[in-house]
Amino acid sequence: MTTSTASKTSATLGGRQPSEQAIDAAIDSATRLLRLPTFRDRYAEIADAAAREQLSYRAFLSELLLAECDDREVRRAARRVHEAAFPRPKTLADFDFAANPAINPATINTLAGCGWVSKGQSLCLIGDSGTGKSHLLIALGTAAAEAGHRVRYVLAAKLVNELVEAANERQLSRTIARYGRVELLCLDELGYMELDKRGAELLFQATGGDDGQLVLAVHAACGGEPSEDCVGVGVEVLVDRKRVRSWRRGRVEAGGHRELPRGPGGLLAREPA
């Protein structure tokens, strides 16, 4: 529908009481032109409710516009989650804390508030297989996307391969710039791979370099007590050079992160202090 068509529709409604069919057609056309899908889909429902509750015209309009704003934010959040490219949906509501007693629900819920993302801090989830690291990584990334942050999920091996190919094709700057547009990079399964020096350096460049401008949520798996040797060169490059220098439990780190206590084989996370 063009602007001239909208003006013509407005003119046909002026000076007389239009039929219900004409009103519906005009609203449908105008809301499509203005891209107001919730307005179009719910105006009749909200108008009927306003009539029952004897709301003023202004109150009715307010209800309708607020419904459009709320639905638009829901759609935006869903789009950000989709663009993050998570492999499967995972939420904190689905996480079984009873099966993972070493993980403190209060701490995870605090992390879900995404204050650490806003402050530019990074998070490391470290532990043995089956302790829920990937679930928490995706769930916290989803929470960040829903909160308005630009998020991207990627397997560490896939990212390294992409960077190596880009470097070989002289497209590295473009690839790094693409990842640099996100606010939070969820890097999964870092501890499962061994990186050579070139791969580690490329990964370091893609994740913000010495400036550390890109916020990371890293899943690094290992058995037993975490250590630099256990998690390998990848975590040493990405985390140690971001001023988080020790894997020992219970210490407050220079990088503004602290480790969460865990039981044997449990999950260890670095939480913003």
Short mmCIF file of C-alpha atoms in Angstrom, two decimals:
data_model
loop_
_atom_site.label_atom_id
_atom_site.label_comp_id
_atom_site.label_asym_id
_atom_site.label_seq_id
_atom_site.Cartn_x
_atom_site.Cartn_y
_atom_site.Cartn_z
CA MET A 1 0.00 0.00 0.00
CA THR A 2 1.43 3.40 -1.03
CA THR A 3 1.13 6.73 0.76
CA SER A 4 -1.38 7.93 -1.83
CA THR A 5 -3.48 4.82 -1.15
CA ALA A 6 -3.38 5.55 2.60
CA SER A 7 -4.48 9.16 1.95
CA LYS A 8 -7.31 7.94 -0.26
CA THR A 9 -8.45 5.53 2.45
CA SER A 10 -8.39 8.33 5.01
CA ALA A 11 -10.46 10.54 2.73
CA THR A 12 -13.14 7.89 2.23
CA LEU A 13 -13.62 7.68 6.02
CA GLY A 14 -13.96 11.41 6.56
CA GLY A 15 -17.31 13.08 7.13
CA ARG A 16 -19.39 9.97 7.68
CA GLN A 17 -19.62 6.89 9.87
CA PRO A 18 -17.80 4.12 7.99
CA SER A 19 -18.94 0.53 8.05
CA GLU A 20 -17.18 -2.01 10.27
CA GLN A 21 -15.80 -3.64 7.13
CA ALA A 22 -14.34 -0.33 5.95
CA ILE A 23 -12.79 0.31 9.38
CA ASP A 24 -11.19 -3.14 9.43
CA ALA A 25 -9.84 -2.67 5.91
CA ALA A 26 -8.40 0.75 6.76
CA ILE A 27 -6.73 -0.53 9.92
CA ASP A 28 -5.33 -3.55 8.11
CA SER A 29 -3.89 -1.40 5.33
CA ALA A 30 -2.45 1.25 7.65
CA THR A 31 -0.86 -1.20 10.06
CA ARG A 32 0.77 -3.09 7.20
CA LEU A 33 2.13 0.17 5.84
CA LEU A 34 3.44 1.15 9.28
CA ARG A 35 4.63 -2.39 10.07
CA LEU A 36 2.57 -2.81 13.23
CA PRO A 37 1.66 -6.53 13.23
CA THR A 38 0.52 -6.71 16.86
CA PHE A 39 -1.63 -3.62 16.39
CA ARG A 40 -3.24 -5.30 13.38
CA ASP A 41 -3.73 -8.69 15.06
CA ARG A 42 -4.99 -7.50 18.46
CA TYR A 43 -6.81 -4.21 17.93
CA ALA A 44 -10.24 -5.88 17.85
CA GLU A 45 -9.53 -7.89 21.01
CA ILE A 46 -8.20 -4.86 22.89
CA ALA A 47 -11.02 -2.64 21.59
CA ASP A 48 -13.63 -5.10 22.91
CA ALA A 49 -11.87 -5.25 26.29
CA ALA A 50 -11.68 -1.44 26.41
CA ALA A 51 -15.42 -1.20 25.70
CA ARG A 52 -16.23 -3.67 28.49
CA GLU A 53 -14.01 -1.82 30.95
CA GLN A 54 -15.22 1.59 29.71
CA LEU A 55 -11.70 2.82 29.02
CA SER A 56 -11.17 6.21 27.44
CA TYR A 57 -9.94 6.46 23.84
CA ARG A 58 -6.50 7.46 25.13
CA ALA A 59 -6.37 4.49 27.51
CA PHE A 60 -7.36 2.16 24.69
CA LEU A 61 -4.66 3.59 22.44
CA SER A 62 -2.11 3.25 25.25
CA GLU A 63 -2.97 -0.43 25.74
CA LEU A 64 -2.66 -1.09 22.04
CA LEU A 65 0.67 0.67 21.65
CA LEU A 66 2.12 -1.02 24.74
CA ALA A 67 1.10 -4.41 23.35
CA GLU A 68 2.92 -3.57 20.12
CA CYS A 69 6.05 -2.48 22.01
CA ASP A 70 6.06 -5.61 24.19
CA ASP A 71 5.66 -7.97 21.24
CA ARG A 72 8.29 -6.09 19.27
CA GLU A 73 10.82 -6.58 22.07
CA VAL A 74 9.93 -10.30 22.21
CA ARG A 75 10.55 -10.56 18.47
CA ARG A 76 13.85 -8.71 18.78
CA ALA A 77 14.99 -11.02 21.57
CA ALA A 78 14.03 -14.07 19.53
CA ARG A 79 15.94 -12.68 16.56
CA ARG A 80 19.07 -12.10 18.69
CA VAL A 81 18.88 -15.65 20.03
CA HIS A 82 18.51 -16.98 16.47
CA GLU A 83 21.46 -14.92 15.23
CA ALA A 84 23.62 -16.27 18.09
CA ALA A 85 23.52 -19.65 16.27
CA PHE A 86 23.16 -21.86 19.34
CA PRO A 87 23.10 -25.55 18.33
CA ARG A 88 20.03 -26.30 20.46
CA PRO A 89 17.79 -24.42 22.88
CA LYS A 90 18.95 -24.49 26.51
CA THR A 91 17.67 -22.39 29.39
CA LEU A 92 18.50 -22.11 33.07
CA ALA A 93 14.95 -23.25 33.84
CA ASP A 94 15.82 -26.59 32.23
CA PHE A 95 19.07 -27.04 34.13
CA ASP A 96 19.01 -29.82 36.75
CA PHE A 97 20.74 -28.31 39.77
CA ALA A 98 19.84 -31.39 41.84
CA ALA A 99 21.98 -33.53 39.55
CA ASN A 100 24.82 -30.99 39.86
CA PRO A 101 24.91 -30.13 43.60
CA ALA A 102 28.33 -28.47 43.32
CA ILE A 103 26.79 -25.67 41.27
CA ASN A 104 25.26 -22.83 43.28
CA PRO A 105 21.90 -21.78 41.74
CA ALA A 106 22.18 -18.31 43.27
CA THR A 107 25.52 -17.72 41.57
CA ILE A 108 24.22 -18.89 38.18
CA ASN A 109 21.12 -16.73 38.53
CA THR A 110 23.36 -13.76 39.29
CA LEU A 111 25.37 -14.48 36.16
CA ALA A 112 22.10 -14.64 34.21
CA GLY A 113 21.61 -10.96 35.05
CA CYS A 114 24.45 -10.29 32.57
CA GLY A 115 26.10 -7.57 34.63
CA TRP A 116 29.48 -9.18 33.84
CA VAL A 117 28.78 -8.81 30.12
CA SER A 118 27.93 -5.13 30.51
CA LYS A 119 31.15 -4.61 32.49
CA GLY A 120 33.27 -6.33 29.83
CA GLN A 121 34.26 -9.23 32.07
CA SER A 122 34.72 -12.81 30.87
CA LEU A 123 33.49 -16.11 32.27
CA CYS A 124 35.18 -19.53 32.24
CA LEU A 125 33.22 -22.73 32.87
CA ILE A 126 35.65 -25.52 33.73
CA GLY A 127 35.00 -29.11 34.75
CA ASP A 128 34.74 -32.76 33.79
CA SER A 129 32.46 -34.13 31.09
CA GLY A 130 28.79 -34.32 32.05
CA THR A 131 28.84 -31.46 34.57
CA GLY A 132 26.58 -29.18 32.53
CA LYS A 133 29.12 -26.75 31.11
CA SER A 134 27.69 -26.59 27.59
CA HIS A 135 24.15 -26.31 28.95
CA LEU A 136 25.13 -23.38 31.15
CA LEU A 137 27.15 -21.78 28.37
CA ILE A 138 24.18 -21.83 25.99
CA ALA A 139 21.70 -20.84 28.71
CA LEU A 140 23.77 -17.87 29.86
CA GLY A 141 24.39 -16.86 26.26
CA THR A 142 20.66 -17.04 25.60
CA ALA A 143 19.98 -14.88 28.65
CA ALA A 144 22.47 -12.31 27.37
CA ALA A 145 20.85 -12.27 23.91
CA GLU A 146 17.41 -11.85 25.43
CA ALA A 147 18.76 -8.99 27.56
CA GLY A 148 19.77 -7.10 24.42
CA HIS A 149 23.39 -8.14 23.88
CA ARG A 150 24.76 -9.27 20.51
CA VAL A 151 25.88 -12.86 21.09
CA ARG A 152 27.55 -15.52 18.95
CA TYR A 153 28.10 -19.18 19.80
CA VAL A 154 30.84 -21.19 18.11
CA LEU A 155 32.82 -24.36 18.71
CA ALA A 156 36.47 -23.57 19.34
CA ALA A 157 37.64 -26.03 16.66
CA LYS A 158 35.27 -24.55 14.09
CA LEU A 159 36.42 -21.01 14.84
CA VAL A 160 40.10 -21.92 14.60
CA ASN A 161 39.53 -23.70 11.27
CA GLU A 162 37.61 -20.69 9.97
CA LEU A 163 40.41 -18.34 11.03
CA VAL A 164 43.13 -20.49 9.46
CA GLU A 165 41.21 -20.68 6.18
CA ALA A 166 40.60 -16.94 6.26
CA ALA A 167 44.29 -16.27 6.88
CA ASN A 168 45.27 -18.53 3.98
CA GLU A 169 42.82 -16.68 1.71
CA ARG A 170 43.92 -13.25 2.97
CA GLN A 171 40.48 -12.66 4.47
CA LEU A 172 41.51 -12.71 8.13
CA SER A 173 40.77 -9.05 8.86
CA ARG A 174 37.25 -9.39 7.49
CA THR A 175 36.58 -12.53 9.52
CA ILE A 176 37.93 -10.99 12.73
CA ALA A 177 35.86 -7.86 12.11
CA ARG A 178 32.72 -9.97 11.79
CA TYR A 179 33.29 -11.59 15.17
CA GLY A 180 34.28 -8.23 16.60
CA ARG A 181 30.76 -6.94 16.05
CA VAL A 182 29.37 -9.20 18.77
CA GLU A 183 29.43 -8.28 22.45
CA LEU A 184 29.66 -11.80 23.85
CA LEU A 185 31.36 -14.76 22.20
CA CYS A 186 30.38 -18.15 23.62
CA LEU A 187 33.36 -20.39 22.86
CA ASP A 188 32.50 -24.05 23.40
CA GLU A 189 34.71 -27.11 23.87
CA LEU A 190 37.99 -25.23 24.05
CA GLY A 191 39.55 -27.77 26.39
CA TYR A 192 38.90 -30.66 23.99
CA MET A 193 41.39 -29.48 21.39
CA GLU A 194 45.13 -28.91 21.18
CA LEU A 195 46.18 -25.74 19.43
CA ASP A 196 49.46 -25.10 17.74
CA LYS A 197 51.04 -21.68 18.14
CA ARG A 198 49.45 -20.30 14.96
CA GLY A 199 45.95 -21.46 15.87
CA ALA A 200 46.27 -20.05 19.37
CA GLU A 201 47.46 -16.69 18.12
CA LEU A 202 44.66 -16.47 15.54
CA LEU A 203 42.13 -17.34 18.21
CA PHE A 204 43.62 -14.70 20.47
CA GLN A 205 43.35 -12.07 17.72
CA ALA A 206 39.73 -12.98 17.00
CA THR A 207 38.76 -12.64 20.64
CA GLY A 208 40.00 -9.13 21.23
CA GLY A 209 43.78 -9.36 21.54
CA ASP A 210 45.57 -7.59 24.38
CA ASP A 211 42.76 -5.03 24.63
CA GLY A 212 40.32 -7.77 25.64
CA GLN A 213 37.44 -5.81 24.15
CA LEU A 214 35.40 -8.92 23.33
CA VAL A 215 33.64 -10.57 26.27
CA LEU A 216 34.11 -14.34 26.39
CA ALA A 217 32.14 -17.15 27.93
CA VAL A 218 34.48 -20.13 27.64
CA HIS A 219 33.73 -23.82 28.20
CA ALA A 220 37.04 -25.57 28.86
CA ALA A 221 36.80 -29.22 29.83
CA CYS A 222 39.40 -31.13 31.80
CA GLY A 223 39.66 -33.86 34.36
CA GLY A 224 40.65 -33.40 37.98
CA GLU A 225 42.07 -30.15 39.29
CA PRO A 226 42.15 -27.36 36.68
CA SER A 227 45.61 -26.19 35.68
CA GLU A 228 47.30 -24.45 32.78
CA ASP A 229 48.70 -27.79 31.58
CA CYS A 230 45.27 -29.40 31.72
CA VAL A 231 43.39 -26.83 29.69
CA GLY A 232 46.18 -26.28 27.22
CA VAL A 233 47.62 -23.46 25.20
CA GLY A 234 44.22 -22.21 24.05
CA VAL A 235 43.05 -21.20 27.49
CA GLU A 236 46.53 -19.97 28.38
CA VAL A 237 46.43 -17.57 25.44
CA LEU A 238 42.80 -16.52 25.80
CA VAL A 239 42.50 -16.32 29.54
CA ASP A 240 45.98 -15.86 31.00
CA ARG A 241 46.66 -12.94 28.66
CA LYS A 242 43.34 -11.44 29.74
CA ARG A 243 44.81 -11.17 33.23
CA VAL A 244 43.18 -14.28 34.75
CA ARG A 245 46.34 -16.12 35.76
CA SER A 246 45.63 -18.95 38.17
CA TRP A 247 43.34 -21.97 38.00
CA ARG A 248 43.49 -22.77 41.72
CA ARG A 249 40.21 -22.75 43.60
CA GLY A 250 39.13 -20.06 46.04
CA ARG A 251 41.51 -17.30 44.93
CA VAL A 252 40.48 -13.83 43.81
CA GLU A 253 42.16 -13.19 40.48
CA ALA A 254 43.90 -10.05 39.22
CA GLY A 255 41.56 -10.00 36.27
CA GLY A 256 38.52 -9.28 38.43
CA HIS A 257 37.22 -12.87 38.45
CA ARG A 258 36.91 -15.42 41.19
CA GLU A 259 36.53 -19.16 41.01
CA LEU A 260 33.46 -20.90 42.37
CA PRO A 261 33.98 -23.83 44.77
CA ARG A 262 33.26 -27.28 43.39
CA GLY A 263 33.13 -30.84 44.55
CA PRO A 264 35.20 -33.67 43.02
CA GLY A 265 34.49 -33.80 39.31
CA GLY A 266 32.15 -30.84 39.63
CA LEU A 267 31.92 -27.61 37.72
CA LEU A 268 34.27 -24.75 38.31
CA ALA A 269 33.28 -21.36 36.96
CA ARG A 270 35.02 -18.05 37.02
CA GLU A 271 32.51 -15.49 38.14
CA PRO A 272 33.02 -11.70 38.05
CA ALA A 273 34.11 -10.66 41.52
#
